[in-house]
Amino acid sequence: MYLNNYILPVLSLPRWAKRSVVLMVDTGLCILTVWLAFYLRLGELVMLSGNALAAALVSVSLGVPIFIVSGLYRAIFRYSGWPALTAVARAIAIYGVLYASLFTAIGIQNVPRTVGIIQPILLLLFVGASRALARIWLGDHYQAALKQAGREKVLIYGAGTSGRQLVGAVANSPEMKVVGFLDDDDRLTGHVLNGQPIYSPKDLDSLVATLNVSIVLLAMPRLPRKRRNAILASIRPTRIAVRTLPSMADMVHGKVSYADLRDLDIDDLLGRETVTPNHILLAKSTRNKVVIVTGAGGSIGGELCRQILVLGPSKLLMLDQSEFALYAISQELLSNFPDKELTLIPLLGSIKDDDRMQEIMTTWHPDAVYHAAAYKHVPMVEHNVAEGVMNNVFGTLCVAKAASKHGVSDFVLVSTDKAVRPTNIMGASKRLSEIVLQALADTDTKTNFSIVRFGNVLNSSGSVVPKFRQQIRGGGPITLTHLDITRYFMTIAEASQLVIQAGAMAKGGDVFVLDMGEPVKIYDLAQKMIELSGLTLQNEQNPDGDIEIEVIGLRPGEKLYEELLIGDNPKLTTHPRVMRAQDDFLPWDQLEDDLKKLEMLLNVNDVGAIRIMLERLVSGYTPSTNIVDWIYAEERT
């Protein structure tokens, strides 16, 4: 349409110019409608002269001031809708009363009285139509221009296949607009790809300012993690947000889409490469086997279910006491693996229920048990001592005895670094559950008991990473228990794969320790998350920063530093990320009597005696706080 050529010039006019144009249009409409009113009344065209001209001038003199006072020129006419038309109607109603009073009620010579009625009606129709036409002509284009201007400017790091596909995927995004590529290949700098210029990453600082870039999209799913870490380190000083594509293994369809973009994986910051899993070890205890995963609704348990299902078990029994968690993981797996419906068996039940455990073992005779069910939240267990110990120790014992009785080949306990020289009830209970399995493995049993011990997993329930993400989205502050606190980290997928592989290497009573790499200082992790979200840290040096890190103090039972080894004599295995620890334990004959005494104390909730018993059974257990059990504290108030 020819008029469309004038849309952008009109929209680019300054506000005062636009108001002047509208005011002149309304002035013209006042004169035009007076002339038309004479024509409709007399049936012939008349010259606007004498009193007829006076009628037109009176219309302008009354109408324009009323329109100004009514705010018609403050409104943006391209938004004209019912509210704007209502405002026009109110203004012209006032105008009509005054105009009709003069030319109809009082009367002016040579001006028909009906003109005082016809002209306001015509003026209402013409002014209203002008607003509606402006909305139709300019509104849609303006909205599109607004959306275009409001989209965040992004640079795509990587001018390869994924980068080219990503340009097309982002083109229709209502949130982002690609303004160029970044690529390390100097030969590409200055060239144009898919209509976008290619820049050198060295110029990122200046590009952020000149192009108003707010996001960098990493489009290099095949890039080694070490190189990704180097790129992230170079981007961090620019204080812009980073989003990334998943690995090519995750993008099995091979085509990049806008939906593939996600927040930066924090495992990119760990500075270590994952080791390719040994598929022989993965399949040894799972392929064509009946496998049970306890705590299947939890972070580790759920990931174990995902990994095991891919390996092709004949049956996968998923046990959890949480109905919602069990439903969620079963629906996820059925959605992702619809052909595995007959393989998946979700089972509600508590690991402390001996009858239920015996019933499950009798019915399916599983070949392998991956025992991930446990209470793991340190402060929560510290406040609920008896229940925590009962679940972690005697729940493990219940499942282990049922497995041994029914000839389960492999039993793998998922343990934690907090079991090493524990300072809290959770860690002590997990170490005691390790001792229970070591002792059982030393008896005449056909079940191959083993333990796999590792640190925190990223994005698990209770992990600092999702908590920090939520706090950053909420504008902060990030709450940190101590400036010097450190933790070991590993991805859930890698940890689960290593659990399966370690279990396949077990000979009975093994305590495997996963190589978690170097411990991560949580303060540094929080700072990186802030900066790679495109925000700045608020501190004394930068009081105007976006997100503050607030130190709230260590929680009950919490340690500054975690350890993975009790002794200093780990042995290597055939897997580069799995070590075999040499940890002492009590023989079953001695341990069994002590466990009976401990169970009696748990039944009467004698928290003080429970702690003393744990100190005796778990070497190195040193409580770091006074008793904070809720019931114990309430009984003493």
XYZ file of C-alpha atoms in Angstrom:
637
model
C 0.000 0.000 0.000
C 1.322 3.435 -1.010
C 0.466 5.044 2.343
C 2.584 2.454 4.159
C 5.660 4.218 2.830
C 4.861 7.131 5.152
C 4.332 5.068 8.311
C 7.919 5.129 9.576
C 8.430 8.857 8.858
C 5.215 9.635 10.742
C 6.126 7.397 13.694
C 9.578 8.952 13.893
C 8.211 12.508 14.286
C 8.771 14.130 17.699
C 5.792 14.159 20.047
C 5.127 17.905 19.672
C 5.002 17.530 15.886
C 2.540 14.652 16.124
C 0.293 16.682 18.429
C 0.459 19.640 16.046
C -0.586 17.421 13.139
C -3.559 16.065 15.063
C -4.577 19.535 16.204
C -4.533 20.766 12.587
C -6.570 17.739 11.500
C -9.181 18.494 14.157
C -9.246 22.153 13.124
C -9.881 21.116 9.550
C -12.615 18.695 10.644
C -14.386 21.451 12.561
C -14.502 23.606 9.393
C -15.393 20.657 7.135
C -18.283 19.491 9.311
C -19.776 23.023 9.421
C -19.692 23.146 5.601
C -21.251 19.647 5.400
C -23.936 20.625 7.923
C -24.953 23.552 5.705
C -25.017 21.244 2.699
C -27.188 18.640 4.455
C -29.601 21.335 5.680
C -29.896 23.398 2.489
C -29.280 20.687 -0.098
C -26.754 22.833 -1.953
C -23.108 23.792 -1.623
C -22.519 27.127 0.029
C -19.495 29.313 0.373
C -18.234 29.703 3.938
C -18.564 33.453 4.176
C -20.335 35.861 6.411
C -22.146 34.158 9.279
C -21.446 30.741 7.749
C -17.737 31.452 8.117
C -18.439 32.708 11.640
C -20.113 29.361 12.426
C -16.921 27.569 11.287
C -14.665 29.868 13.304
C -16.850 29.424 16.390
C -16.579 25.660 15.939
C -12.774 25.861 15.920
C -12.729 28.338 18.813
C -14.939 26.075 20.950
C -13.737 22.647 19.814
C -9.957 22.909 19.985
C -9.785 24.318 23.546
C -12.310 21.737 24.764
C -10.289 18.942 23.131
C -7.103 20.249 24.743
C -8.684 20.480 28.213
C -10.232 17.008 27.782
C -6.775 15.538 27.192
C -7.359 14.280 23.655
C -3.875 15.366 22.624
C -2.206 13.729 25.598
C -3.516 10.335 24.486
C -1.470 8.403 21.939
C -3.935 8.213 19.099
C -2.486 5.001 17.646
C -3.848 3.258 20.774
C -7.383 4.514 20.030
C -9.942 2.058 21.250
C -13.127 2.231 23.256
C -11.570 4.292 26.093
C -10.195 6.843 23.602
C -13.468 7.000 21.661
C -15.334 7.488 24.921
C -13.071 10.447 25.719
C -13.792 11.907 22.261
C -17.531 11.455 22.804
C -17.412 13.238 26.183
C -15.465 16.168 24.777
C -17.800 16.580 21.765
C -20.853 16.233 24.030
C -19.662 19.304 25.949
C -18.857 21.022 22.672
C -22.256 20.082 21.202
C -24.173 21.555 24.130
C -22.356 24.893 23.805
C -22.519 24.957 19.994
C -26.216 24.081 19.870
C -26.997 26.624 22.585
C -25.514 29.344 20.403
C -26.774 28.361 16.952
C -29.968 26.440 17.793
C -31.324 27.823 21.046
C -30.306 31.476 20.541
C -29.960 31.476 16.777
C -27.733 33.441 14.396
C -28.988 35.139 11.259
C -28.360 33.201 8.021
C -27.335 30.093 9.962
C -30.099 27.428 10.051
C -30.860 26.337 13.621
C -30.469 22.640 12.678
C -26.785 23.275 11.839
C -26.207 23.594 15.612
C -27.377 19.964 15.968
C -26.110 18.389 12.726
C -22.558 19.759 12.968
C -21.671 18.269 16.441
C -22.981 14.895 15.281
C -20.839 15.056 12.134
C -17.855 16.227 14.187
C -18.221 13.234 16.517
C -18.273 10.842 13.572
C -15.330 12.451 11.779
C -13.064 12.865 14.842
C -13.853 9.327 15.994
C -13.152 7.999 12.508
C -9.833 9.852 12.365
C -8.711 8.136 15.583
C -9.862 4.741 14.353
C -8.072 5.181 11.012
C -4.886 6.254 12.780
C -5.077 3.121 14.929
C -5.578 0.913 11.883
C -2.879 2.619 9.829
C -0.183 3.143 12.456
C -1.013 0.932 15.428
C 0.069 -2.504 14.205
C 3.281 -1.149 12.735
C 4.028 0.717 15.922
C 3.454 -2.364 18.057
C 5.768 -4.350 15.801
C 8.381 -1.609 16.040
C 8.009 -1.553 19.823
C 8.486 -5.303 20.044
C 11.475 -5.104 17.744
C 13.034 -2.322 19.803
C 12.226 -4.075 23.076
C 13.945 -7.332 22.135
C 17.260 -7.978 23.825
C 20.280 -7.720 21.543
C 22.295 -10.929 21.461
C 25.551 -12.138 19.969
C 25.976 -15.767 18.992
C 29.351 -17.220 19.991
C 30.208 -19.703 17.260
C 29.675 -19.242 13.517
C 29.405 -22.961 12.842
C 26.400 -25.086 11.908
C 24.709 -24.679 15.292
C 25.247 -20.914 15.201
C 23.725 -20.614 11.720
C 20.716 -22.681 12.768
C 20.357 -20.607 15.909
C 20.088 -17.372 13.900
C 17.037 -18.769 12.130
C 15.566 -20.085 15.372
C 15.939 -16.738 17.161
C 14.611 -14.737 14.187
C 11.017 -15.379 15.256
C 11.694 -14.935 18.943
C 9.683 -12.198 20.676
C 12.495 -11.787 23.215
C 15.792 -11.691 21.314
C 17.340 -10.091 18.258
C 20.637 -11.364 16.858
C 23.048 -8.540 16.005
C 26.083 -10.604 15.044
C 28.398 -13.553 15.584
C 31.526 -13.989 17.658
C 34.095 -16.498 16.471
C 37.680 -17.321 17.424
C 38.691 -17.904 13.797
C 40.379 -14.656 12.723
C 39.772 -15.563 9.080
C 36.030 -15.079 9.616
C 36.261 -11.675 11.319
C 34.698 -8.948 9.176
C 32.690 -11.348 7.030
C 28.885 -11.633 6.965
C 27.042 -14.884 7.685
C 23.276 -15.272 7.303
C 23.010 -11.510 7.144
C 24.918 -11.027 10.407
C 28.469 -9.620 10.759
C 31.140 -11.768 12.398
C 33.174 -10.090 15.138
C 36.249 -11.084 17.102
C 35.647 -12.082 20.744
C 38.423 -9.622 21.644
C 36.029 -6.797 20.708
C 33.246 -7.970 23.034
C 33.725 -5.084 25.476
C 33.218 -2.442 22.798
C 30.391 -4.409 21.146
C 28.446 -4.451 24.392
C 28.490 -0.646 24.405
C 28.030 0.085 20.695
C 25.421 -2.604 19.909
C 23.734 -2.564 23.334
C 24.290 -6.326 23.658
C 22.875 -7.934 26.804
C 23.185 -11.687 26.100
C 25.734 -14.020 24.554
C 24.456 -17.336 23.238
C 27.017 -20.153 23.237
C 26.338 -22.172 20.084
C 29.157 -24.702 20.407
C 27.658 -27.926 21.778
C 30.678 -30.002 20.716
C 33.216 -27.768 22.440
C 35.337 -29.424 25.182
C 34.529 -28.173 28.656
C 38.026 -26.791 29.172
C 37.587 -24.493 26.188
C 34.071 -23.553 27.305
C 35.507 -22.582 30.684
C 38.076 -20.355 28.994
C 35.352 -18.646 26.946
C 33.200 -18.118 30.040
C 36.173 -16.650 31.879
C 36.670 -14.150 29.032
C 32.974 -13.186 29.028
C 32.610 -12.723 32.802
C 34.260 -9.255 32.987
C 31.728 -7.854 30.485
C 28.862 -8.510 32.953
C 26.447 -9.812 30.323
C 24.211 -12.849 30.601
C 25.214 -16.140 28.996
C 22.834 -18.759 27.675
C 23.851 -21.978 26.049
C 22.819 -24.921 23.930
C 22.906 -28.413 25.418
C 25.470 -30.946 24.273
C 24.990 -32.723 20.958
C 24.235 -35.891 22.932
C 21.203 -34.113 24.416
C 20.218 -32.564 21.080
C 19.552 -35.936 19.490
C 17.334 -34.445 16.777
C 20.390 -32.656 15.373
C 18.545 -29.406 14.690
C 18.810 -26.344 16.870
C 15.620 -24.633 18.012
C 14.877 -21.606 20.172
C 13.516 -23.989 22.825
C 16.972 -25.579 23.131
C 18.393 -22.438 24.722
C 18.787 -22.674 28.479
C 20.476 -21.038 31.410
C 24.173 -21.690 31.682
C 24.978 -25.072 33.179
C 26.886 -24.513 36.382
C 28.847 -27.699 35.718
C 30.600 -25.634 33.022
C 32.280 -23.851 35.920
C 33.689 -26.976 37.555
C 36.763 -26.932 35.363
C 36.862 -30.674 34.699
C 36.006 -32.961 31.839
C 33.590 -35.821 32.308
C 35.001 -39.244 31.513
C 33.281 -41.299 28.858
C 31.431 -44.074 30.704
C 32.451 -47.700 30.378
C 29.438 -49.274 28.714
C 30.489 -52.778 29.703
C 30.363 -51.778 33.378
C 27.086 -49.907 32.879
C 25.393 -52.924 31.335
C 26.823 -55.593 33.647
C 24.232 -55.297 36.432
C 21.396 -53.714 34.469
C 20.882 -55.014 30.941
C 18.087 -57.591 30.825
C 18.060 -57.595 34.642
C 15.359 -56.841 37.195
C 16.575 -53.698 38.953
C 15.100 -51.846 41.909
C 15.894 -48.229 42.778
C 14.868 -47.019 46.217
C 14.234 -43.298 46.640
C 13.321 -43.251 42.936
C 11.561 -39.908 43.269
C 14.655 -38.100 44.542
C 17.370 -36.371 42.554
C 19.878 -39.241 42.464
C 17.239 -41.971 42.479
C 15.405 -40.363 39.571
C 18.578 -39.988 37.528
C 19.516 -43.598 38.261
C 16.120 -44.606 36.859
C 16.740 -42.565 33.699
C 20.208 -44.036 33.187
C 19.169 -47.622 33.940
C 16.112 -47.487 31.676
C 18.308 -46.566 28.707
C 20.503 -49.597 29.458
C 17.598 -51.986 28.847
C 16.542 -53.735 32.088
C 13.831 -56.371 31.869
C 12.055 -54.653 34.776
C 12.728 -51.404 36.606
C 11.109 -51.250 40.044
C 10.885 -47.680 41.342
C 10.288 -47.461 45.098
C 9.472 -44.271 46.987
C 7.320 -43.321 49.963
C 6.325 -39.998 48.360
C 3.318 -40.489 46.104
C 3.890 -37.199 44.272
C 7.606 -37.792 43.656
C 6.959 -41.340 42.431
C 4.168 -40.185 40.137
C 6.350 -37.389 38.719
C 9.302 -39.637 37.821
C 7.101 -42.409 36.426
C 5.179 -39.958 34.206
C 8.412 -38.380 33.015
C 9.893 -41.732 32.069
C 6.698 -42.924 30.379
C 6.590 -39.687 28.399
C 10.215 -40.020 27.286
C 10.108 -43.806 26.802
C 6.510 -44.724 25.812
C 7.658 -48.159 24.644
C 8.923 -48.974 28.169
C 5.496 -49.003 29.838
C 5.698 -52.706 30.708
C 9.256 -52.274 32.020
C 8.422 -49.576 34.605
C 6.819 -50.556 37.900
C 6.295 -47.676 40.377
C 5.945 -48.964 43.944
C 4.807 -46.967 46.957
C 6.381 -48.004 50.232
C 8.781 -47.215 53.043
C 12.218 -48.799 53.199
C 11.567 -49.316 56.935
C 8.585 -51.599 56.210
C 10.015 -55.127 56.379
C 6.811 -56.793 55.150
C 6.665 -54.528 52.111
C 10.338 -55.126 51.273
C 9.939 -58.899 51.592
C 6.822 -58.794 49.433
C 8.581 -56.866 46.671
C 11.621 -59.157 46.708
C 9.429 -62.273 46.666
C 7.339 -61.027 43.760
C 10.073 -59.868 41.361
C 13.330 -61.398 42.639
C 15.467 -58.395 41.583
C 19.018 -58.893 40.387
C 20.302 -55.514 41.571
C 19.318 -52.929 44.158
C 20.440 -49.289 44.007
C 19.633 -47.890 47.418
C 19.326 -44.106 47.106
C 16.539 -43.585 49.660
C 17.709 -41.498 52.611
C 17.095 -38.332 54.553
C 19.967 -36.111 53.374
C 19.187 -32.572 54.539
C 21.651 -31.878 57.366
C 19.665 -29.367 59.489
C 16.399 -31.275 58.967
C 17.878 -34.526 60.265
C 19.603 -32.657 63.088
C 16.162 -31.433 64.201
C 14.549 -34.894 63.777
C 17.214 -37.228 65.107
C 15.311 -40.479 65.746
C 13.477 -40.442 62.434
C 16.651 -39.614 60.518
C 18.647 -42.454 62.075
C 15.745 -44.906 61.817
C 15.312 -44.183 58.108
C 18.968 -43.998 57.100
C 20.329 -46.862 59.200
C 17.467 -49.262 59.821
C 15.810 -48.556 56.489
C 19.081 -49.561 54.826
C 19.321 -52.631 57.059
C 15.740 -53.639 56.215
C 16.297 -53.443 52.444
C 19.713 -55.123 52.727
C 18.377 -58.079 54.722
C 15.503 -58.562 52.289
C 17.955 -58.462 49.385
C 20.280 -60.970 51.044
C 17.429 -63.317 51.921
C 16.148 -63.395 48.353
C 19.537 -63.766 46.683
C 19.917 -60.342 45.082
C 23.234 -60.340 43.247
C 24.269 -56.702 43.671
C 23.339 -54.138 46.317
C 24.762 -50.620 45.927
C 24.346 -48.004 48.653
C 24.474 -44.366 47.559
C 26.402 -42.593 50.311
C 27.803 -39.114 50.935
C 31.025 -37.287 51.753
C 29.313 -36.158 54.954
C 29.830 -39.701 56.266
C 33.561 -38.977 56.580
C 34.451 -37.768 60.098
C 30.866 -36.555 60.478
C 29.849 -33.604 62.599
C 26.107 -34.140 62.191
C 23.466 -36.817 62.644
C 22.889 -37.203 58.918
C 26.563 -37.920 58.221
C 26.861 -40.243 61.221
C 23.762 -42.177 60.178
C 25.073 -42.564 56.625
C 28.456 -43.767 57.889
C 26.688 -46.267 60.160
C 24.652 -47.500 57.198
C 27.964 -47.998 55.357
C 29.288 -49.990 58.328
C 26.116 -52.111 58.309
C 26.692 -53.092 54.677
C 30.412 -53.705 55.226
C 29.546 -56.005 58.123
C 26.838 -57.844 56.168
C 29.239 -58.314 53.265
C 31.635 -60.012 55.692
C 29.031 -62.664 56.537
C 28.066 -65.716 54.501
C 25.871 -63.916 51.976
C 25.393 -64.293 48.246
C 24.665 -60.605 47.822
C 27.503 -58.402 46.691
C 27.190 -55.344 48.955
C 29.029 -52.140 48.034
C 28.998 -48.456 48.873
C 29.571 -45.476 46.575
C 30.489 -42.250 48.358
C 30.517 -38.831 46.705
C 29.807 -35.149 47.379
C 27.128 -32.725 46.226
C 25.436 -33.094 42.888
C 24.463 -30.029 40.921
C 20.748 -29.123 40.811
C 19.786 -31.866 43.252
C 17.111 -31.224 45.843
C 18.753 -29.161 48.564
C 21.655 -28.128 46.317
C 22.846 -24.534 46.534
C 22.650 -24.078 42.763
C 18.837 -24.017 42.298
C 18.575 -22.006 45.507
C 21.071 -19.416 44.232
C 19.292 -19.258 40.856
C 15.987 -18.550 42.575
C 17.549 -15.867 44.782
C 19.174 -14.189 41.753
C 15.848 -14.144 39.878
C 14.237 -12.612 42.960
C 16.786 -9.796 43.051
C 18.822 -11.235 45.927
C 20.395 -11.401 48.325
C 22.170 -14.740 47.936
C 22.408 -16.301 51.379
C 25.713 -17.989 52.211
C 26.460 -19.778 55.468
C 30.175 -18.872 55.542
C 32.628 -17.040 53.278
C 35.105 -19.941 53.346
C 32.720 -22.862 52.956
C 33.709 -25.323 50.216
C 31.999 -28.334 48.664
C 32.696 -31.037 46.099
C 30.379 -30.959 43.084
C 29.449 -33.305 40.287
C 26.615 -33.437 37.774
C 23.705 -35.727 38.607
C 24.127 -37.631 35.345
C 27.858 -38.253 35.872
C 27.380 -39.265 39.504
C 24.624 -41.726 38.584
C 26.675 -43.294 35.812
C 29.623 -43.697 38.171
C 27.399 -45.289 40.823
C 26.292 -47.925 38.315
C 29.858 -48.518 37.077
C 31.316 -48.683 40.584
C 28.683 -51.187 41.645
C 29.640 -53.385 38.706
C 33.268 -53.471 39.929
C 32.358 -54.505 43.487
C 33.688 -57.679 45.049
C 31.823 -57.375 48.339
C 32.061 -54.784 51.090
C 33.757 -52.239 48.841
C 33.622 -48.557 49.689
C 34.054 -46.689 46.430
C 34.912 -42.993 46.396
C 34.226 -40.917 43.312
C 36.832 -38.463 42.089
C 34.967 -35.177 42.454
C 37.826 -33.012 41.240
C 38.856 -29.966 43.246
C 36.511 -28.618 45.938
C 34.622 -25.493 44.946
C 34.435 -22.405 47.134
C 30.728 -21.609 47.375
C 31.339 -17.859 47.495
C 33.179 -18.064 44.154
C 30.362 -20.174 42.704
C 27.773 -17.600 43.794
C 29.830 -14.746 42.308
C 30.178 -16.541 38.968
C 26.450 -17.238 38.852
C 25.717 -13.544 39.443
C 28.146 -12.342 36.778
C 27.099 -14.902 34.164
C 23.492 -13.822 34.691
C 24.501 -10.397 33.406
C 24.419 -8.832 36.880
C 27.012 -7.392 39.245
C 27.963 -8.251 42.810
C 26.983 -5.685 45.419
C 29.696 -5.217 48.042
C 31.760 -2.470 49.671
C 33.768 -1.937 46.495
C 30.592 -1.811 44.378
C 27.699 -0.503 46.530
C 25.528 0.026 43.431
C 25.751 -3.620 42.352
C 22.708 -5.767 41.619
C 22.968 -8.788 43.937
C 24.389 -8.940 47.456
C 25.879 -12.045 49.083
C 24.691 -12.217 52.692
C 26.516 -14.439 55.212
C 23.982 -16.005 57.607
C 26.195 -18.409 59.596
C 26.673 -22.170 59.599
C 23.558 -24.252 60.174
C 23.332 -26.944 62.881
C 25.781 -29.749 62.123
C 27.221 -28.084 59.019
C 30.946 -28.336 58.209
C 33.128 -25.788 56.470
C 34.959 -28.450 54.488
C 33.854 -31.920 53.391
C 36.134 -34.936 52.905
C 35.777 -38.076 50.829
C 38.303 -40.392 52.509
C 38.459 -41.570 56.105
C 41.932 -43.028 55.643
C 44.791 -41.988 53.412
C 45.213 -45.222 51.501
C 42.759 -45.328 48.600
C 43.370 -47.873 45.875
C 42.941 -47.259 42.188
C 40.403 -49.201 40.137
C 40.060 -49.824 36.427
C 37.982 -46.650 36.202
C 39.892 -43.320 36.338
C 37.183 -41.606 38.384
C 36.546 -44.360 40.933
C 38.802 -45.188 43.900
C 38.432 -47.963 46.459
C 38.694 -46.805 50.089
C 40.024 -48.955 52.913
C 37.692 -48.192 55.818
C 37.486 -50.160 59.056
C 34.177 -51.584 60.272
C 32.714 -53.638 63.112
C 32.056 -57.360 62.568
C 28.374 -58.261 62.261
C 28.252 -60.330 65.481
C 29.292 -57.283 67.500
C 27.381 -54.726 65.439
C 24.076 -56.609 65.583
C 23.794 -56.285 69.369
C 24.667 -52.601 69.233
C 22.045 -51.996 66.546
C 19.364 -53.602 68.732
C 20.297 -51.244 71.582
C 20.257 -48.291 69.208
C 16.827 -49.288 67.916
C 15.464 -49.368 71.474
C 16.772 -45.843 72.048
C 15.180 -44.679 68.805
C 11.809 -46.119 69.815
C 11.784 -44.025 73.003
C 13.412 -40.994 71.279
C 16.251 -40.741 73.801
C 18.211 -38.259 71.700
C 21.078 -37.817 74.155
C 21.689 -41.565 74.369
C 21.303 -41.897 70.587
C 24.113 -39.411 70.052
C 26.339 -41.220 72.551
C 25.683 -44.538 70.811
C 26.491 -43.030 67.412
C 29.756 -41.611 68.799
C 30.682 -45.105 69.949
C 29.728 -46.863 66.709
C 30.986 -44.280 64.204
C 34.676 -43.548 64.479
C 35.399 -39.863 64.067
C 31.865 -38.653 64.789
C 32.138 -35.403 66.733
C 28.897 -33.429 67.109
C 29.475 -29.794 66.259
C 26.404 -28.439 68.035
C 24.282 -29.022 71.086
C 21.154 -31.151 70.682
C 18.626 -29.233 68.557
C 16.047 -32.003 68.088
C 12.609 -30.328 68.153
C 10.910 -32.793 70.493
C 13.918 -32.959 72.816
C 14.010 -29.143 73.016
C 10.242 -28.826 73.537
C 10.211 -31.359 76.375
C 12.801 -29.320 78.220
C 11.052 -25.947 78.001
